[in-house]
Amino acid sequence: MATMPASASASDLLKSFKLKTKQQELLIRVSILCLVYILAFITRLFSVLRYESMIHEFDPYFNYRTTLYLTENGFYDFWNWFDYESWYPLGRIVGGTLYPGLMVTAVLIYRILRFLRFAVHIREVCVLTAPFFASNTTLVAYFFGKEIWDSGAGLVAAILIAVCPGYISRSVAGSYDNEGVAIFALLFTFYVFVKAVNTGSLAWCLASAFGYFYMVSAWGGYVFIINLIPLYVLVLLITGRYSMRLYVAYNCMYILGMLLAMQIRFVGFQHVQSGEHMAAMGVFFLMQVFYFLDWVKHMLSDTKLFQAFLRITVTSAVAVGGIALGLGMVSGYISPWTGRFYSLLDPTYAKDHIPIIASVSEHQPTAWSSFMFDFHILLFLFPAGLYFCFKRLSDATIFIVMYGLTSMYFAGVMVRLILVATPAVCLISAIAVSATVKNLTVLLRSKNKVVQTGSTKGSGGSKSSSKALLDQSQPFQKNGAIALLFGAFYLLSRYATHCTWVTSEAYSSPSIVLAARGAHGNRVIFDDYREAYFWLRQNTPQDAKVMSWWDYGYQITAMGNRTVIVDNNTWNNTHIATVGRAMSSYEDEAIEIIRSLDVDYVLVVFGGVTGYSSDDINKFLWMVRIGGGVFPVIKEPDYLVNGEYRVDKGAAPKMLNCLMYKLCYYRFGEMMTEYGKPPGYDRARGVEIGNKDVKLEHLEEAFTTSNWIVRIYRVKPPNNRW
Amino acid sequence: MEAWIRARVTLALTLFALLFFVSRSSPPRQFVISNAERRIDLSSHIINVHLTLKVENTGTRPASEVVLALTPTEVDHLAMVDALAIKGKQKKTTSVRLEVKPTELPDAPPIDAKYFTIYLADPLNSGESTTLEVLYVFMHFLEPFPAEIAQSESQLVFYHDTALILSPYHIKQQTTFIKTPSTKVESFIRVEPTNRVGTEIKYGPYEDCPPYTISPIHVHFENNSPFAVVEELVQEIEISHWGNIQVTEHYTLVHAGARHKGVFSRVDYQSRQFSNGASSFRYLLARLPARVHSVYYRDEIGNISSSHLRTNSLKSELEIEPRYPLFGGWKATFVIGYGLPLQDFLFESSDDKRYLNFTFGCPLIGMVVDKLTIKVVLPEGSTDPSPVVPFPVEHRLEAKYSSLDVIGRTVVVLEKKNFVPMHNSHFQVYYTFNPIFMLAEPLMLASAFFMFFVACVAYIHIDLSIRK
């Protein structure tokens, strides 16, 4: 950093206020951090400005509802909450089946603000929780970057992660989901753990255990931590980087973290009973063996004896571990891996075995384009950063390399896991940017010295050789460095532009309210979801049961305040399959199922009038598949014609007469949707529908929203026999 | 139905007969109504009854209390009663508002009735006569029949009344005009002479009716005007001496007409607007004060995007549309909020007090409010609040904690049941406020920041390490 030459000419008084270089640097660093902190927050407010301060998507509505419950009824009621309003007639033990971290955090913030006499509504707190934690993540990223490389890299990492679309996609204002706080918790845990490994201090170990506890309480993704850290420890052991610091850090973190995590009801004893957590335990025992061996080696002076001892101990340890694991597996004490875990290791697994996981769009394998979309230049900087990391290997860089590589793999398997990879990618790219820019500026400076002093080799290390090379081609060196700096500047500004654009265009839509451009370029709002939910809330009996596909379950309970049969917590596949079966049966078969489930209203989402493509007709094949998975009477080929899914005249007869088709297209045949097209022209699929004369026998239309997106049917009471 | 009406008629006749035999002594008898004309307007669900009475003092002493009688059902639905004395001849008439109070008559009336007394400004001397105009406003008085209708049907309602005015006085001549909203009248009871022309049914003139004569009638007619009723309206007016008045209004709106039955078909509703859902309504108009700003319209689950605000220098109009059209029995709740400049509504009175001058009423036009609560949130530190309302209301005090409040704000709560648009008038809330309290919150914030920086400085300069 340069001293200020301008102040040299200033008066003595000013001179006394002149900051030292170190102070200047601190000032600049703190102000950059503050700006980044603010930037990370405000860039996530597009959705509030474009739409309103509202909760987005599907899962956040459940989180919002539970948070509301927590504020109103207190923690103990929340913990013991049995929810009658979902999964009718089974109900749901909410306290035992959720990660409470998010709700508790939001309520804590709310209470603090209330205590400080800020009259805020809990909804505002929920809406802004994710941006707030995103801001905090930038701070953690700075410290993490500082820990693994230097403060420059930390600053760059903070800036990169503040606007990285991969993270913004899950943390815009209103996206009140577990991931919002979990990424902060994840990065914090990793940072503190690396710090603990670097220092071997118990305080940092403790902090990492608590970070891990917070992560466990917030998101199911904690499994990534509990597998990555043992893997990292194992790699350090193999590469001969075993140290007392590592021993202290890992053991303390594992034992404490495990004990703390058991306090979360949803996680319970999984740390000792589930296959997914066994790696951590194995590495824990391995550490003890390692330590023991180290001690023995220290005690035994005879190397030969030690070799023999080593052989026996390692074999017996591995054998004991293997037998214990085998016994646990066989006796059923240790549960096998879950489907989701398998599908991470084998991307094709879900498609063949668990359609309910495969049916979610965010569980699909990632396309190359979405990598580009979410990472932009980071995708190219990432390998460069890896190169720098390998050049300066340390415990910390090994960690970040491992984190980056594993999370990149998972990001490739599932779209939503791009989120987990984002911090690693940002950190590694930041190293690349920082190191490059630093090298270039050092080059520019040192060249002046070269001119002045003739020849000075750099302080040594990697740069000396390149300098030596560049010294010989002085005319191009300066220009080259400047050009490269400009290139870096250009790339980074492109990145900023891209991020802002992506945030405003792609990730700030609440998906409850749909916006489109009208014929005259004006903005048209389709608020049909809320119209329907509010209608349900106001104009149906308090105890009405609503059947819909599970996607809308959370929203119906949160906004409509009515009981649903299935919702987005897909814990009971059979129940969902029953709904899928009802939707894909003929009406008189479906009504049996509907009556047996005690359903009063059936809700479908239909985009034929507006051209909204993610409606129930387009999701219908998944209902058939999931229904067919449990009830073999439902067969997918019955709904297809030559393997093709269609709704027009050429559609399969079963398709044209199943309940879903009837409910979506009831009286749609009379409707003129588009000029110059016949009535009953489905705009979402671009065809004229095949069955325009839909008659309903056991259901009647109760409500259809103004753009037909949501249609609600009432189940008629059975006819009197007399 | 028929039998029921017959029963009522017989009952009335029995009472009528009883009347002659039992008591002729009840109320002060010095008045005779020489001419009564009643105009009943049934065009909306708020029923206006204009009664013009020519009262003559036939007693010996001067008297100033004229008694009006209403049946208990009428009283239950009565939103307001207002009386004017008309003075002067023909064109040069002036009207004077008179005080009306509910009263109990000491002796048992021959008919179950409740009474209101009009206090004349000047006592009426013996032999003199005067003209009174009485306005009754009733709400929830039309009975939908059938009680449930389908989407394509229009709404039919019953109006029950008596052809002869219930009165403790002898009425020499009386006529009743009933105006229906359209010519579609299913049925009505004739009490000859009865005449129906267009949208008007004329009962009478009837000559020489003794006191407490009634003759029940009903009119069964089509009324598709929106039966929009606000079941509850809570209006919160928050005063900030920094220059703003924030008004928040919580509505519970219901369609109080014939209940919707069976299917709601969007196709029919969209393509055949006039024959379908004739009794339903979609738009509401709120008239807000001029210079209104930051208007919002939302409900529990978020913003409602269908609203338009038109402002000019005299008034602002907010056209709102609930999320869905309201059919009979359907409900909607929503919140309207807006800010107003302080200087338009807050004034200083002569005795060093300040007062808020605001409209007591519902900004939605033509709306009946079952329960209206107005909460005036005074700034923190204000004392001695006293409301002045032109009609009787219940009032009490509450406390509210808003942003950065320590001792809480005084809230004056005014409650009024059965509110109709005719009630709209201004009310005042007087209070004392020391301007020094305005500085409390900024000072608090400033000191909090100051403390924070001091803490930061202290932290940097203090060495907390244990080892040296």
Tab-separated table of C-alpha atoms in Angstrom, chain A residues 172-475:
chain	number	residue	atom	x	y	z
A	172	VAL	CA	-33.316	-13.328	-2.022
A	173	ALA	CA	-35.655	-11.444	0.250
A	174	GLY	CA	-38.685	-13.605	0.806
A	175	SER	CA	-36.964	-16.882	0.155
A	176	TYR	CA	-37.379	-17.868	3.751
A	177	ASP	CA	-35.864	-21.303	3.502
A	178	ASN	CA	-33.435	-23.383	5.519
A	179	GLU	CA	-30.685	-22.818	2.978
A	180	GLY	CA	-30.771	-19.103	3.725
A	181	VAL	CA	-29.200	-19.551	7.134
A	182	ALA	CA	-27.617	-22.935	6.434
A	183	ILE	CA	-25.030	-21.621	3.993
A	184	PHE	CA	-23.902	-19.174	6.598
A	185	ALA	CA	-23.741	-21.969	9.170
A	186	LEU	CA	-21.909	-24.258	6.750
A	187	LEU	CA	-19.264	-21.741	5.851
A	188	PHE	CA	-18.929	-20.645	9.437
A	189	THR	CA	-18.407	-24.221	10.619
A	190	PHE	CA	-15.804	-24.842	7.956
A	191	TYR	CA	-14.007	-21.618	8.685
A	192	VAL	CA	-13.908	-22.234	12.406
A	193	PHE	CA	-12.807	-25.809	11.894
A	194	VAL	CA	-9.958	-24.747	9.628
A	195	LYS	CA	-9.050	-22.160	12.190
A	196	ALA	CA	-9.112	-24.871	14.868
A	197	VAL	CA	-6.878	-27.114	12.783
A	198	ASN	CA	-4.480	-24.245	12.162
A	199	THR	CA	-4.258	-23.201	15.789
A	200	GLY	CA	-5.167	-26.342	17.704
A	201	SER	CA	-7.003	-24.105	20.118
A	202	LEU	CA	-9.837	-25.560	22.134
A	203	ALA	CA	-11.818	-22.352	21.866
A	204	TRP	CA	-11.996	-22.617	18.099
A	205	CYS	CA	-12.885	-26.307	18.361
A	206	LEU	CA	-15.737	-25.402	20.632
A	207	ALA	CA	-16.863	-22.720	18.229
A	208	SER	CA	-16.811	-25.204	15.372
A	209	ALA	CA	-18.868	-27.677	17.402
A	210	PHE	CA	-21.452	-24.989	18.013
A	211	GLY	CA	-21.337	-23.938	14.380
A	212	TYR	CA	-21.989	-27.533	13.468
A	213	PHE	CA	-24.860	-27.667	15.950
A	214	TYR	CA	-26.412	-24.609	14.364
A	215	MET	CA	-26.003	-26.154	10.944
A	216	VAL	CA	-27.650	-29.387	12.103
A	217	SER	CA	-30.510	-27.420	13.533
A	218	ALA	CA	-30.944	-25.529	10.287
A	219	TRP	CA	-30.618	-27.862	7.352
A	220	GLY	CA	-30.358	-31.520	6.351
A	221	GLY	CA	-27.261	-30.587	4.396
A	222	TYR	CA	-25.226	-30.966	7.570
A	223	VAL	CA	-24.545	-34.503	6.339
A	224	PHE	CA	-22.113	-32.882	3.922
A	225	ILE	CA	-20.106	-31.431	6.817
A	226	ILE	CA	-20.063	-34.638	8.802
A	227	ASN	CA	-18.725	-36.489	5.775
A	228	LEU	CA	-16.399	-33.868	4.368
A	229	ILE	CA	-14.524	-33.179	7.593
A	230	PRO	CA	-13.649	-36.869	8.234
A	231	LEU	CA	-12.625	-37.170	4.611
A	232	TYR	CA	-10.393	-34.151	5.033
A	233	VAL	CA	-8.890	-35.599	8.204
A	234	LEU	CA	-8.304	-38.871	6.412
A	235	VAL	CA	-6.537	-37.083	3.577
A	236	LEU	CA	-4.359	-35.236	6.052
A	237	LEU	CA	-3.510	-38.529	7.741
A	238	ILE	CA	-2.631	-40.146	4.441
A	239	THR	CA	-0.534	-37.229	3.274
A	240	GLY	CA	1.364	-37.361	6.527
A	241	ARG	CA	0.091	-34.083	7.846
A	242	TYR	CA	-1.094	-35.593	11.089
A	243	SER	CA	-0.535	-33.248	14.002
A	244	MET	CA	-1.663	-32.705	17.537
A	245	ARG	CA	-3.649	-29.699	16.323
A	246	LEU	CA	-5.646	-31.897	13.988
A	247	TYR	CA	-6.212	-34.455	16.730
A	248	VAL	CA	-7.561	-31.877	19.134
A	249	ALA	CA	-9.659	-30.108	16.517
A	250	TYR	CA	-11.315	-33.185	15.118
A	251	ASN	CA	-11.983	-35.045	18.351
A	252	CYS	CA	-13.350	-32.064	20.142
A	253	MET	CA	-15.485	-31.003	17.216
A	254	TYR	CA	-16.786	-34.505	16.560
A	255	ILE	CA	-17.678	-35.450	20.120
A	256	LEU	CA	-19.204	-32.139	21.083
A	257	GLY	CA	-20.847	-31.588	17.750
A	258	MET	CA	-22.378	-35.052	17.865
A	259	LEU	CA	-23.707	-34.617	21.373
A	260	LEU	CA	-25.157	-31.228	20.514
A	261	ALA	CA	-26.678	-32.485	17.285
A	262	MET	CA	-28.509	-35.209	19.174
A	263	GLN	CA	-30.537	-32.491	20.852
A	264	ILE	CA	-32.314	-31.832	17.584
A	265	ARG	CA	-35.289	-34.175	17.605
A	266	PHE	CA	-35.349	-34.683	13.871
A	267	VAL	CA	-31.742	-35.849	13.914
A	268	GLY	CA	-31.794	-37.766	17.170
A	269	PHE	CA	-29.428	-40.709	17.353
A	270	GLN	CA	-28.622	-40.728	13.677
A	271	HIS	CA	-25.037	-39.840	14.420
A	272	VAL	CA	-24.502	-43.248	15.943
A	273	GLN	CA	-27.115	-45.193	14.057
A	274	SER	CA	-27.224	-44.122	10.475
A	275	GLY	CA	-24.932	-45.274	7.735
A	276	GLU	CA	-24.436	-41.763	6.478
A	277	HIS	CA	-22.712	-40.746	9.683
A	278	MET	CA	-20.498	-43.803	10.066
A	279	ALA	CA	-17.554	-42.323	8.188
A	280	ALA	CA	-17.130	-39.688	10.869
A	281	MET	CA	-17.164	-42.292	13.586
A	282	GLY	CA	-14.720	-44.484	11.724
A	283	VAL	CA	-12.293	-41.620	11.314
A	284	PHE	CA	-12.729	-40.780	14.970
A	285	PHE	CA	-11.602	-44.276	15.990
A	286	LEU	CA	-8.840	-44.181	13.404
A	287	MET	CA	-7.555	-41.003	15.007
A	288	GLN	CA	-7.369	-42.753	18.347
A	289	VAL	CA	-5.467	-45.644	16.789
A	290	PHE	CA	-3.151	-43.156	15.128
A	291	TYR	CA	-2.548	-41.351	18.345
A	292	PHE	CA	-1.982	-44.591	20.176
A	293	LEU	CA	0.500	-45.701	17.538
A	294	ASP	CA	2.258	-42.385	17.740
A	295	TRP	CA	2.584	-42.802	21.448
A	296	VAL	CA	3.840	-46.356	21.123
A	297	LYS	CA	6.320	-45.229	18.493
A	298	HIS	CA	7.487	-42.615	20.863
A	299	MET	CA	7.895	-45.195	23.618
A	300	LEU	CA	9.451	-47.912	21.476
A	301	SER	CA	12.860	-47.127	20.159
A	302	ASP	CA	13.065	-50.289	18.104
A	303	THR	CA	11.679	-49.619	14.626
A	304	LYS	CA	11.361	-53.265	13.737
A	305	LEU	CA	9.284	-53.984	16.767
A	306	PHE	CA	7.178	-50.997	15.992
A	307	GLN	CA	6.597	-52.174	12.419
A	308	ALA	CA	5.311	-55.487	13.727
A	309	PHE	CA	3.177	-53.748	16.289
A	310	LEU	CA	1.817	-51.403	13.650
A	311	ARG	CA	0.825	-54.278	11.424
A	312	ILE	CA	-1.015	-56.070	14.220
A	313	THR	CA	-2.773	-52.997	15.537
A	314	VAL	CA	-3.908	-51.704	12.169
A	315	THR	CA	-5.172	-55.128	11.068
A	316	SER	CA	-6.999	-55.743	14.298
A	317	ALA	CA	-8.433	-52.210	14.376
A	318	VAL	CA	-9.711	-52.504	10.817
A	319	ALA	CA	-11.076	-55.969	11.570
A	320	VAL	CA	-12.850	-54.828	14.725
A	321	GLY	CA	-14.259	-51.820	12.920
A	322	GLY	CA	-15.409	-53.943	10.017
A	323	ILE	CA	-17.044	-56.518	12.252
A	324	ALA	CA	-18.771	-53.831	14.308
A	325	LEU	CA	-20.094	-52.172	11.187
A	326	GLY	CA	-21.203	-55.495	9.751
A	327	LEU	CA	-22.957	-56.491	12.960
A	328	GLY	CA	-24.642	-53.126	13.180
A	329	MET	CA	-25.867	-53.373	9.628
A	330	VAL	CA	-27.129	-56.916	9.996
A	331	SER	CA	-28.863	-56.331	13.315
A	332	GLY	CA	-30.509	-53.239	11.889
A	333	TYR	CA	-29.001	-50.995	14.520
A	334	ILE	CA	-27.233	-49.012	11.848
A	335	SER	CA	-29.668	-47.991	9.202
A	336	PRO	CA	-28.587	-48.223	5.603
A	337	TRP	CA	-28.153	-45.167	3.428
A	338	THR	CA	-31.265	-43.315	2.436
A	339	GLY	CA	-32.471	-42.903	-1.116
A	340	ARG	CA	-31.447	-39.299	-1.311
A	341	PHE	CA	-27.919	-40.206	-0.318
A	342	TYR	CA	-27.773	-42.933	-2.899
A	343	SER	CA	-29.065	-40.611	-5.547
A	344	LEU	CA	-26.160	-38.286	-4.790
A	345	LEU	CA	-23.641	-41.021	-5.376
A	346	ASP	CA	-25.487	-42.449	-8.347
A	347	PRO	CA	-27.401	-39.813	-10.314
A	348	THR	CA	-29.558	-42.382	-12.082
A	349	TYR	CA	-30.693	-44.020	-8.850
A	350	ALA	CA	-33.653	-41.751	-8.135
A	351	LYS	CA	-35.062	-42.050	-11.613
A	352	ASP	CA	-35.317	-45.817	-11.312
A	353	HIS	CA	-36.285	-46.212	-7.674
A	354	ILE	CA	-37.798	-43.114	-6.099
A	355	PRO	CA	-39.919	-41.145	-8.566
A	356	ILE	CA	-40.928	-38.711	-5.843
A	357	ILE	CA	-37.369	-37.438	-5.592
A	358	ALA	CA	-36.878	-37.442	-9.302
A	359	SER	CA	-40.113	-35.509	-9.863
A	360	VAL	CA	-38.749	-32.392	-8.179
A	361	SER	CA	-37.157	-30.128	-10.711
A	362	GLU	CA	-34.420	-29.000	-8.366
A	363	HIS	CA	-33.279	-32.599	-7.923
A	364	GLN	CA	-32.435	-32.963	-11.593
A	365	PRO	CA	-28.821	-33.265	-12.738
A	366	THR	CA	-27.383	-29.878	-13.505
A	367	ALA	CA	-27.142	-28.668	-17.056
A	368	TRP	CA	-23.949	-27.018	-18.228
A	369	SER	CA	-25.855	-23.839	-18.925
A	370	SER	CA	-27.013	-23.485	-15.355
A	371	PHE	CA	-23.416	-23.772	-14.174
A	372	MET	CA	-22.583	-20.901	-16.486
A	373	PHE	CA	-25.647	-19.039	-15.341
A	374	ASP	CA	-24.865	-19.405	-11.658
A	375	PHE	CA	-21.090	-19.087	-11.667
A	376	HIS	CA	-20.225	-17.127	-14.789
A	377	ILE	CA	-16.478	-16.340	-14.748
A	378	LEU	CA	-15.979	-18.240	-11.518
A	379	LEU	CA	-16.194	-21.372	-13.585
A	380	PHE	CA	-12.916	-20.413	-15.281
A	381	LEU	CA	-11.326	-18.932	-12.210
A	382	PHE	CA	-12.040	-22.060	-10.193
A	383	PRO	CA	-9.353	-24.253	-11.873
A	384	ALA	CA	-6.927	-21.354	-11.721
A	385	GLY	CA	-7.586	-21.031	-8.022
A	386	LEU	CA	-7.038	-24.746	-7.591
A	387	TYR	CA	-3.674	-24.332	-9.277
A	388	PHE	CA	-2.681	-21.624	-6.808
A	389	CYS	CA	-3.900	-23.742	-3.916
A	390	PHE	CA	-1.785	-26.680	-5.005
A	391	LYS	CA	1.189	-24.412	-5.388
A	392	ARG	CA	0.939	-23.334	-1.787
A	393	LEU	CA	-0.289	-26.428	-0.039
A	394	SER	CA	-1.203	-26.099	3.606
A	395	ASP	CA	-3.764	-27.679	5.868
A	396	ALA	CA	-6.168	-24.889	5.020
A	397	THR	CA	-5.718	-24.993	1.269
A	398	ILE	CA	-6.116	-28.747	1.270
A	399	PHE	CA	-9.419	-28.239	2.985
A	400	ILE	CA	-10.689	-25.700	0.519
A	401	VAL	CA	-9.555	-27.830	-2.408
A	402	MET	CA	-11.413	-30.813	-1.049
A	403	TYR	CA	-14.478	-28.763	-0.299
A	404	GLY	CA	-14.410	-27.315	-3.789
A	405	LEU	CA	-13.943	-30.602	-5.587
A	406	THR	CA	-16.525	-32.620	-3.659
A	407	SER	CA	-19.156	-29.900	-3.746
A	408	MET	CA	-18.572	-29.376	-7.467
A	409	TYR	CA	-19.297	-33.046	-7.972
A	410	PHE	CA	-22.519	-32.790	-5.966
A	411	ALA	CA	-23.490	-29.643	-7.803
A	412	GLY	CA	-23.237	-31.630	-10.988
A	413	VAL	CA	-25.534	-34.308	-9.624
A	414	MET	CA	-28.318	-32.062	-8.353
A	415	VAL	CA	-29.236	-28.546	-9.390
A	416	ARG	CA	-29.971	-27.377	-5.877
A	417	LEU	CA	-26.520	-28.370	-4.630
A	418	ILE	CA	-24.924	-25.639	-6.722
A	419	LEU	CA	-25.703	-23.688	-3.606
A	420	VAL	CA	-23.326	-25.769	-1.495
A	421	ALA	CA	-20.586	-25.427	-4.066
A	422	THR	CA	-20.949	-21.660	-4.338
A	423	PRO	CA	-18.906	-20.643	-1.260
A	424	ALA	CA	-16.070	-22.980	-2.230
A	425	VAL	CA	-16.075	-21.783	-5.813
A	426	CYS	CA	-16.087	-18.171	-4.668
A	427	LEU	CA	-13.235	-18.738	-2.242
A	428	ILE	CA	-11.056	-20.617	-4.708
A	429	SER	CA	-11.774	-18.105	-7.461
A	430	ALA	CA	-10.984	-15.320	-5.056
A	431	ILE	CA	-7.572	-16.897	-4.496
A	432	ALA	CA	-7.041	-16.943	-8.249
A	433	VAL	CA	-8.090	-13.325	-8.665
A	434	SER	CA	-6.231	-12.074	-5.667
A	435	ALA	CA	-3.035	-13.946	-6.433
A	436	THR	CA	-3.067	-12.896	-10.080
A	437	VAL	CA	-3.743	-9.266	-9.385
A	438	LYS	CA	-1.205	-9.232	-6.614
A	439	ASN	CA	1.449	-10.804	-8.805
A	440	LEU	CA	0.740	-8.336	-11.560
A	441	THR	CA	0.905	-5.313	-9.298
A	442	VAL	CA	4.058	-6.573	-7.664
A	443	LEU	CA	5.464	-6.929	-11.143
A	444	LEU	CA	4.551	-3.387	-12.023
A	445	ARG	CA	6.166	-2.087	-8.876
A	446	SER	CA	9.261	-4.221	-8.946
A	447	LYS	CA	9.977	-3.145	-12.482
A	448	ASN	CA	10.465	0.399	-11.275
A	449	LYS	CA	12.944	-0.934	-8.789
A	450	VAL	CA	14.631	-2.836	-11.570
A	451	VAL	CA	15.058	0.397	-13.454
A	452	GLN	CA	16.394	2.146	-10.391
A	453	THR	CA	18.684	-0.439	-8.931
A	454	GLY	CA	19.655	-2.395	-11.918
A	455	SER	CA	18.805	-5.889	-10.866
A	456	THR	CA	16.985	-7.246	-7.903
A	457	LYS	CA	15.600	-10.689	-7.784
A	458	GLY	CA	12.362	-11.081	-5.971
A	459	SER	CA	12.293	-12.313	-2.440
A	460	GLY	CA	12.311	-15.814	-3.827
A	461	GLY	CA	9.733	-18.495	-4.200
A	462	SER	CA	7.636	-18.932	-7.242
A	463	LYS	CA	7.784	-15.435	-8.569
A	464	SER	CA	11.510	-15.147	-8.880
A	465	SER	CA	11.773	-17.282	-11.959
A	466	SER	CA	9.006	-15.490	-13.786
A	467	LYS	CA	10.534	-12.184	-12.867
A	468	ALA	CA	13.808	-13.314	-14.100
A	469	LEU	CA	12.176	-14.197	-17.371
A	470	LEU	CA	10.277	-10.963	-17.532
A	471	ASP	CA	13.314	-8.941	-16.680
A	472	GLN	CA	14.723	-9.873	-19.980
A	473	SER	CA	11.668	-8.645	-21.898
A	474	GLN	CA	11.134	-5.387	-20.153
A	475	PRO	CA	9.195	-3.453	-22.841
